[in-house]
Coordinates of C-alpha atoms in Angstrom, one line a residue:
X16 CA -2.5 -12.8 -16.2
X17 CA -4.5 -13.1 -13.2
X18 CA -5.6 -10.3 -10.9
X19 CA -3.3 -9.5 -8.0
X20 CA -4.8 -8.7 -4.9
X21 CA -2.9 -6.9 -2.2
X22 CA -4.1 -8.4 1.3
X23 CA -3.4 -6.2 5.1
X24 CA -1.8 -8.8 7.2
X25 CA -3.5 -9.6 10.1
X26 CA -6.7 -9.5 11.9
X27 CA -8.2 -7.5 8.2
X28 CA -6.2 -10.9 6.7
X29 CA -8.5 -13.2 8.5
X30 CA -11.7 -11.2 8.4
X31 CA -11.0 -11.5 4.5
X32 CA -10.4 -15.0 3.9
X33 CA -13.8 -15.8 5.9
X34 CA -15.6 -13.2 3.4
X35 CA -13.5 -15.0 0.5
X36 CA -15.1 -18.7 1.5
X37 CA -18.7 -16.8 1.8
X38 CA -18.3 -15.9 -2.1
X39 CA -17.3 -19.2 -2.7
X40 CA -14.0 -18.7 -4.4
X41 CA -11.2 -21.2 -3.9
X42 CA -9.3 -20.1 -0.3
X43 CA -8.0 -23.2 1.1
X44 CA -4.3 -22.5 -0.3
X45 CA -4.9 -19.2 1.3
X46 CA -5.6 -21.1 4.8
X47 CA -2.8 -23.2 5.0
X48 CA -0.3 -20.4 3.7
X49 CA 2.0 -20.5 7.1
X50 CA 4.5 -18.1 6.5
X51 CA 4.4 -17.2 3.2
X52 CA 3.8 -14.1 1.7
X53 CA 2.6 -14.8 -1.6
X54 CA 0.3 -17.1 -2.5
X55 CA -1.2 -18.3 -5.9
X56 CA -5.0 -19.4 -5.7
X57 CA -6.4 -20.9 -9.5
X58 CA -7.9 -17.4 -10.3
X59 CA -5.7 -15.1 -8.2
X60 CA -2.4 -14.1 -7.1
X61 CA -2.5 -13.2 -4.3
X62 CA 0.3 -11.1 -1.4
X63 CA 0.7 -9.7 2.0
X64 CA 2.0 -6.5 3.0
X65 CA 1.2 -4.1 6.0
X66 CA -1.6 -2.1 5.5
X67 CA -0.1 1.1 4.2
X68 CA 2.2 -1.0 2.1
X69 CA -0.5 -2.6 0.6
X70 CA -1.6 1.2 -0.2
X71 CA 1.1 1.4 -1.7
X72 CA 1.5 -1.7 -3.7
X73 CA -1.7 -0.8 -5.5
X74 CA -1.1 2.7 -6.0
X75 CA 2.3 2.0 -8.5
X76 CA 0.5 -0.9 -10.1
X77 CA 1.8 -4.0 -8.2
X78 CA -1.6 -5.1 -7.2
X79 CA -4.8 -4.3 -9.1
X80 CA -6.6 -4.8 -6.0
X81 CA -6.2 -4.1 -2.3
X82 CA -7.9 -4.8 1.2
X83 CA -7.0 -2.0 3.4
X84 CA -8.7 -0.2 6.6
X85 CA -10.2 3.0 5.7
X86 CA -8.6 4.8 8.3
X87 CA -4.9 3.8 6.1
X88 CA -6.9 6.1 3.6
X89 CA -7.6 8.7 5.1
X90 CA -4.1 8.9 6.9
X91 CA -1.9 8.4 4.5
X92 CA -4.4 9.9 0.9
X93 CA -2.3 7.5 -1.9
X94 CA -3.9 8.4 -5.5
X95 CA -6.1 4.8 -5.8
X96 CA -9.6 4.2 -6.7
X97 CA -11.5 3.7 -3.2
X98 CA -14.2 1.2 -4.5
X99 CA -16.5 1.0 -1.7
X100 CA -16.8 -0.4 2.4
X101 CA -16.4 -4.7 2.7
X102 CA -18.3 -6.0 5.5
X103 CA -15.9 -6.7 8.4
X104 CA -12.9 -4.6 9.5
X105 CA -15.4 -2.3 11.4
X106 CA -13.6 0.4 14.3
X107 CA -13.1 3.7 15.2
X108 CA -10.6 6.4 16.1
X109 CA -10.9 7.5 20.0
X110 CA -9.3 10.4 22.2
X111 CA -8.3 8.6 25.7
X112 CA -6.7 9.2 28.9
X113 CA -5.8 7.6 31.8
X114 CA -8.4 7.6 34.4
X115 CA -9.4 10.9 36.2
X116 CA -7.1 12.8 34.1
X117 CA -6.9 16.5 34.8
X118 CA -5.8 18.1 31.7
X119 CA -2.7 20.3 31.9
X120 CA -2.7 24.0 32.0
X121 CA -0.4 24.2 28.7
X122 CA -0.3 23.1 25.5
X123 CA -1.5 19.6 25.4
X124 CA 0.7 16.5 23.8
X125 CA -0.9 13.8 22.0
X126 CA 0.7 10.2 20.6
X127 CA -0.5 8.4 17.7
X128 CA 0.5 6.4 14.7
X129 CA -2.5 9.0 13.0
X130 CA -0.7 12.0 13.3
X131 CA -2.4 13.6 9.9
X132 CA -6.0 12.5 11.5
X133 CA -5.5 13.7 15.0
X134 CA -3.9 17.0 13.3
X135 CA -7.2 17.1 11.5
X136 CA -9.3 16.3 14.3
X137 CA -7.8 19.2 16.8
X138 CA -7.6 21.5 13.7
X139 CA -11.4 20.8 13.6
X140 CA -11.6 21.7 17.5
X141 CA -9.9 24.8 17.6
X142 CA -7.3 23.6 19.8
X143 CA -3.4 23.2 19.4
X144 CA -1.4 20.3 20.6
X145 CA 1.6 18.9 20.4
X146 CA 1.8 15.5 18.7
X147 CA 4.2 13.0 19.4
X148 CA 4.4 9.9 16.4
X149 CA 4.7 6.3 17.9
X150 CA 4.9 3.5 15.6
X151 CA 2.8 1.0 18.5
X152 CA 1.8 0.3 21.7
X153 CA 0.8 4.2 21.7
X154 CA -0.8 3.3 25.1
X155 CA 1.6 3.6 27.2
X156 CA 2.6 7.3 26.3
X157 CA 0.6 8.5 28.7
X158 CA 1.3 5.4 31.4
X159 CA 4.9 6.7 30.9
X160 CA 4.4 10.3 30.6
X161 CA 5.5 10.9 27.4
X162 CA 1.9 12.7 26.4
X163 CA -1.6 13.8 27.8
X164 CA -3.3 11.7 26.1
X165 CA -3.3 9.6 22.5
X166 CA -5.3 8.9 19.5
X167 CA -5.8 5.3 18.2
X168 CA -8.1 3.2 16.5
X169 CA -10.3 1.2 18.4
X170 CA -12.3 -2.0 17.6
X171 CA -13.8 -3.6 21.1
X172 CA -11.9 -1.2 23.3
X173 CA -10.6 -4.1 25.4
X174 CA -6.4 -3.1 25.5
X175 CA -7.5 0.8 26.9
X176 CA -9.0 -0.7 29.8
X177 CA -6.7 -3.4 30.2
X178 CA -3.9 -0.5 30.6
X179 CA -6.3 2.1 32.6
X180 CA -7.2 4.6 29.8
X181 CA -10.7 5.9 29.3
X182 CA -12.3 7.0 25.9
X183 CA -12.9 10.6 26.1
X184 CA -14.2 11.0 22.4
X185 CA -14.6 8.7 19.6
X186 CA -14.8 10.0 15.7
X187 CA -14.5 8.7 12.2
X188 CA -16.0 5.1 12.0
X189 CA -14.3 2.8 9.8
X190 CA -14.0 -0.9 7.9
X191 CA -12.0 -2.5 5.7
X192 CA -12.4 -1.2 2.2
X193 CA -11.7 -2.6 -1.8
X194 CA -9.4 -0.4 -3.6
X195 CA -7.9 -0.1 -7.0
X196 CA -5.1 0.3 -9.5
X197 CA -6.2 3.5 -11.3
X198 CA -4.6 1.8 -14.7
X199 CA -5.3 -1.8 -13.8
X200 CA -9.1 -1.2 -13.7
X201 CA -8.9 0.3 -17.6
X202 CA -6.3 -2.6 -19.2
X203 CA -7.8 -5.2 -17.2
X204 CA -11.1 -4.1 -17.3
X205 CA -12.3 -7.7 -18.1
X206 CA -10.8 -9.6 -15.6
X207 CA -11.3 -6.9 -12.6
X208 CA -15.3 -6.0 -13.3
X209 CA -16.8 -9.4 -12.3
X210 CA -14.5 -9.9 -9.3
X211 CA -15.4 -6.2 -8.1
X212 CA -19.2 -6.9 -8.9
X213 CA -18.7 -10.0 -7.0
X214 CA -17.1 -8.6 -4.0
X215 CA -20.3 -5.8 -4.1
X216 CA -22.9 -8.0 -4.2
X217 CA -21.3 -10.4 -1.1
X218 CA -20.8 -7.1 1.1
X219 CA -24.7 -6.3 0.7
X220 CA -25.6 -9.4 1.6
X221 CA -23.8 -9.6 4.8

């Protein structure tokens, strides 16, 4: 059987397929895909999930390899082999405000999709807050009022200042990493080892 290979959907989707051409492996069915969300290349099968699907996919043995931000990792922990950094996928996690915020005299609220990684990060601080979970568009929590301030990753920075919030802090530096099936990489051993290999020697390079 051929290796299966979990992909983010997305911008991490893109970044891949230009790092797939670069290694010279067949893509073009994986260009011209439209909607579809699984696709069979002549040496892979390949399919498309949300990032902490794709975690998940890979952990139970659906995939033997997945594409994933590191900060999916170290949010959500799921029990796969984290192989090592690709070369593209690179951002960061950042405190922000809105402009000339004056910080409350109580107990602070914070939004984020990262709620383990901001819990970690005001742990870390010494501080307690209260944090509120959003699923998106965690910027306008504190446009709205709904907290003081939020956590979110950041690549270029571009949507906080198009909605009037200011990076206070920035922490933990990420990029898309290659994970593994913890089974898959013993019974296909074979198949898995020169693809991995390959995918090591094409992220020095770049």
């Amino acid at each position: 059987m051929k290796p299966v290979i979990a992909l983010t959907k997305g911008r991490l989707e893109k970044q891949f397929l230009q790092f797939f051409q670069y290694l010279d492996f067949e893509a073009e069915p994986l260009l011209d895909k439209g909607r579809k969300l699984q696709i069979e290349t002549e040496q892979f099968s390949f399919f498309f999930a949300k990032g902490v699907d794709v975690t998940t996919y890979v952990e139970n043995g659906i995939a033997d390899l997945g594409v994933v931000g590191g900060d999916t990792l170290i949010e959500h922990k799921p029990d796969v082999y984290n192989l090592f950094p690709l070369p593209f996928g690179q951002c960061r996690m950042a405190l922000a405000t809105k402009a000339d915020y004056s910080w409350p005299d109580r107990k602070n609220r914070i939004a984020s999709t990262f709620t383990n990684i901001t819990k970690d990060y005001f742990r870390e601080k010494g501080e307690s807050v209260d944090i509120i979970r959003l699923e998106g568009s965690v910027e306008l929590a504190p446009i709205l009022g709904l907290a003081d301030a939020i956590v979110d990753i950041v690549e270029t920075g571009t949507t906080l200042k198009e909605n009037g919030l200011v990076i206070q802090d920035e922490f933990l530096s990420f990029s898309a990493r290659l994970i593994a099936n913890r089974s898959s990489l013993k019974v296909k051993r074979d198949q898995l080892v020169p693809v991995i290999e390959r995918f090591k020697e094409g992220a020095k390079q770049r």
